[in-house]
Short mmCIF file of C-alpha atoms in Angstrom, two decimals:
data_model
loop_
_atom_site.label_atom_id
_atom_site.label_comp_id
_atom_site.label_asym_id
_atom_site.label_seq_id
_atom_site.Cartn_x
_atom_site.Cartn_y
_atom_site.Cartn_z
CA UNK A 1 -120.45 150.26 -66.18
CA UNK A 2 -120.60 151.19 -62.45
CA UNK A 3 -120.01 147.57 -61.49
CA UNK A 4 -117.04 147.41 -63.70
CA UNK A 5 -115.58 150.59 -62.11
CA UNK A 6 -116.17 149.38 -58.75
CA UNK A 7 -114.47 146.04 -59.58
CA UNK A 8 -111.48 148.10 -60.85
CA UNK A 9 -111.19 149.97 -57.61
CA UNK A 10 -111.35 146.77 -55.73
CA UNK A 11 -108.73 145.22 -57.76
CA UNK A 12 -106.41 148.23 -57.27
CA UNK A 13 -106.85 147.97 -53.47
CA UNK A 14 -106.02 144.37 -53.58
CA UNK A 15 -102.78 145.08 -55.53
CA UNK A 16 -101.80 147.69 -53.11
CA UNK A 17 -102.14 145.31 -50.22
CA UNK A 18 -100.30 142.47 -51.94
CA UNK A 19 -97.39 144.74 -52.79
CA UNK A 20 -97.20 145.97 -49.05
CA UNK A 21 -96.89 142.47 -47.94
CA UNK A 22 -99.85 142.73 -45.53
CA UNK A 23 -102.33 139.96 -46.03
CA UNK A 24 -105.60 140.52 -44.30
CA UNK A 25 -106.86 137.05 -43.33
CA UNK A 26 -109.85 138.30 -41.29
CA UNK A 27 -113.23 139.04 -42.95
CA UNK A 28 -114.85 137.92 -46.22
CA UNK A 29 -112.86 138.21 -49.49
CA UNK A 30 -112.90 141.56 -51.17
CA UNK A 31 -115.45 141.60 -53.97
CA UNK A 32 -117.85 139.13 -52.17
CA UNK A 33 -121.43 139.82 -51.04
CA UNK A 34 -121.53 141.09 -47.41
CA UNK A 35 -123.57 139.16 -44.98
CA UNK A 36 -127.20 140.30 -44.51
CA UNK A 37 -126.47 141.72 -41.15
CA UNK A 38 -123.82 144.16 -42.62
CA UNK A 39 -125.40 144.75 -46.06
CA UNK A 40 -128.08 147.21 -45.28
CA UNK A 41 -126.13 150.55 -46.05
CA UNK A 42 -122.83 151.79 -47.36
CA UNK A 43 -120.71 151.65 -44.15
CA UNK A 44 -117.16 151.53 -42.75
CA UNK A 45 -116.95 149.01 -39.88
CA UNK A 46 -114.26 149.61 -37.42
CA UNK A 47 -113.68 146.47 -35.37
CA UNK A 48 -112.08 147.17 -31.97
CA UNK A 49 -111.37 145.29 -28.68
CA UNK A 50 -111.09 146.55 -25.17
CA UNK A 51 -108.04 144.44 -24.30
CA UNK A 52 -106.09 145.42 -27.57
CA UNK A 53 -103.51 148.13 -26.93
CA UNK A 54 -103.30 148.90 -30.67
CA UNK A 55 -107.06 149.61 -30.72
CA UNK A 56 -106.64 152.14 -27.92
CA UNK A 57 -103.85 153.74 -29.81
CA UNK A 58 -105.74 153.98 -33.14
CA UNK A 59 -108.77 155.48 -31.53
CA UNK A 60 -106.67 158.04 -29.71
CA UNK A 61 -105.11 159.02 -33.10
CA UNK A 62 -108.44 159.49 -34.86
CA UNK A 63 -109.43 162.97 -35.98
CA UNK A 64 -112.13 164.71 -34.20
CA UNK A 65 -113.79 165.64 -37.62
CA UNK A 66 -115.58 162.84 -39.45
CA UNK A 67 -114.16 161.08 -42.68
CA UNK A 68 -117.24 161.81 -44.77
CA UNK A 69 -120.83 162.41 -44.64
CA UNK A 70 -121.23 160.01 -47.70
CA UNK A 71 -121.25 156.89 -45.51
CA UNK A 72 -121.57 155.76 -41.89
CA UNK A 73 -118.70 154.73 -39.74
CA UNK A 74 -119.68 152.19 -37.18
CA UNK A 75 -117.65 150.93 -34.14
CA UNK A 76 -117.94 147.35 -33.43
CA UNK A 77 -116.57 145.86 -30.31
CA UNK A 78 -115.12 142.50 -30.73
CA UNK A 79 -115.59 140.29 -27.71
CA UNK A 80 -114.71 136.79 -26.78
CA UNK A 81 -116.05 134.80 -23.72
CA UNK A 82 -113.49 136.41 -21.52
CA UNK A 83 -114.57 139.96 -22.65
CA UNK A 84 -118.09 139.48 -21.35
CA UNK A 85 -116.62 140.56 -17.95
CA UNK A 86 -115.14 144.10 -17.58
CA UNK A 87 -111.75 144.19 -19.53
CA UNK A 88 -108.55 145.41 -17.75
CA UNK A 89 -107.73 147.42 -20.84
CA UNK A 90 -110.66 149.77 -20.28
CA UNK A 91 -113.67 150.67 -22.56
CA UNK A 92 -112.29 151.42 -26.09
CA UNK A 93 -115.50 153.11 -27.03
CA UNK A 94 -115.17 155.83 -24.40
CA UNK A 95 -112.68 157.68 -26.54
CA UNK A 96 -114.54 157.24 -30.02
CA UNK A 97 -115.01 160.32 -31.82
CA UNK A 98 -118.47 161.50 -32.38
CA UNK A 99 -118.48 160.66 -36.04
CA UNK A 100 -118.14 156.90 -35.22
CA UNK A 101 -121.48 155.36 -34.26
CA UNK A 102 -121.08 152.66 -31.50
CA UNK A 103 -122.98 149.40 -32.35
CA UNK A 104 -124.66 147.76 -29.52
CA UNK A 105 -122.73 144.74 -28.21
CA UNK A 106 -125.20 142.12 -29.15
CA UNK A 107 -125.70 143.31 -32.79
CA UNK A 108 -121.79 143.81 -32.84
CA UNK A 109 -121.36 140.15 -31.83
CA UNK A 110 -123.46 139.17 -34.78
CA UNK A 111 -121.68 141.47 -37.08
CA UNK A 112 -118.18 140.28 -36.12
CA UNK A 113 -119.20 136.70 -36.37
CA UNK A 114 -120.80 137.01 -39.85
CA UNK A 115 -117.78 138.85 -41.01
CA UNK A 116 -115.39 136.29 -39.38
CA UNK A 117 -113.40 139.04 -37.52
CA UNK A 118 -110.92 137.73 -35.02
CA UNK A 119 -107.85 140.13 -35.07
CA UNK A 120 -108.25 143.92 -34.22
CA UNK A 121 -107.93 146.71 -35.05
CA UNK A 122 -109.63 145.89 -38.40
CA UNK A 123 -111.66 148.05 -40.83
CA UNK A 124 -114.02 146.61 -43.38
CA UNK A 125 -115.90 148.78 -46.13
CA UNK A 126 -119.18 147.68 -47.48
CA UNK A 127 -120.56 149.35 -50.66
CA UNK A 128 -123.66 148.55 -52.47
CA UNK A 129 -123.76 145.21 -50.47
CA UNK A 130 -120.24 144.28 -51.54
CA UNK A 131 -117.05 144.02 -49.47
CA UNK A 132 -115.02 146.56 -51.25
CA UNK A 133 -111.97 147.07 -48.85
CA UNK A 134 -110.52 145.89 -45.71
CA UNK A 135 -107.25 146.30 -43.75
CA UNK A 136 -105.79 146.07 -40.36
CA UNK A 137 -105.15 149.42 -38.85
CA UNK A 138 -101.96 151.11 -37.49
CA UNK A 139 -103.31 154.60 -37.66
CA UNK A 140 -105.79 157.07 -39.24
CA UNK A 141 -103.99 156.64 -42.61
CA UNK A 142 -104.85 153.08 -42.87
CA UNK A 143 -108.49 153.96 -42.08
CA UNK A 144 -108.53 156.67 -44.87
CA UNK A 145 -107.27 153.95 -47.33
CA UNK A 146 -109.89 151.39 -46.37
CA UNK A 147 -112.60 154.11 -46.56
CA UNK A 148 -111.56 155.31 -50.18
CA UNK A 149 -113.91 153.16 -52.12
CA UNK A 150 -116.84 154.41 -50.15
CA UNK A 151 -116.43 158.07 -51.23
CA UNK A 152 -118.77 159.48 -53.91
CA UNK A 153 -116.95 159.53 -57.28
CA UNK A 154 -114.80 156.34 -56.41
CA UNK A 155 -115.93 154.82 -59.74
CA UNK A 156 -115.05 157.93 -61.65
CA UNK A 157 -111.55 157.89 -60.13
CA UNK A 158 -111.21 154.13 -60.89
CA UNK A 159 -112.24 154.44 -64.45
CA UNK A 160 -109.92 157.48 -64.96
CA UNK A 161 -106.96 155.41 -63.58
CA UNK A 162 -107.15 152.87 -66.57
#
């Protein structure tokens, strides 16, 4: 029953994204098993780049208070070979609110590669080892939408929506 409810929630999110015209090409498909490096706990992965002006804008617009204590929010820096030197855009992690846990760069590189992330800012939600949502970010509202399936009671809401 819980799997069916979770699948319904994932389907609703996919439909909303299709209707809005935004096709998220980065990351694994919604509903697939997360790579082992990103499967250990329910988490919202926030992928950011130092040289991405939109990333700096999104981080600056995030609330000081956390989204939820029900899951962990992890900040992952997406780097390419050029980013191994200091970026002219500045360190995007400097302004992260305290509720976002910064992932060390080497682990972040492995997570970003495993999830096939190229474009930023991007959020990916993992629940019970599955990719349950993903989306490019324009502001905190988009982050809240991607995080929605991670909240306790998400299955109840999905089954009530039938």
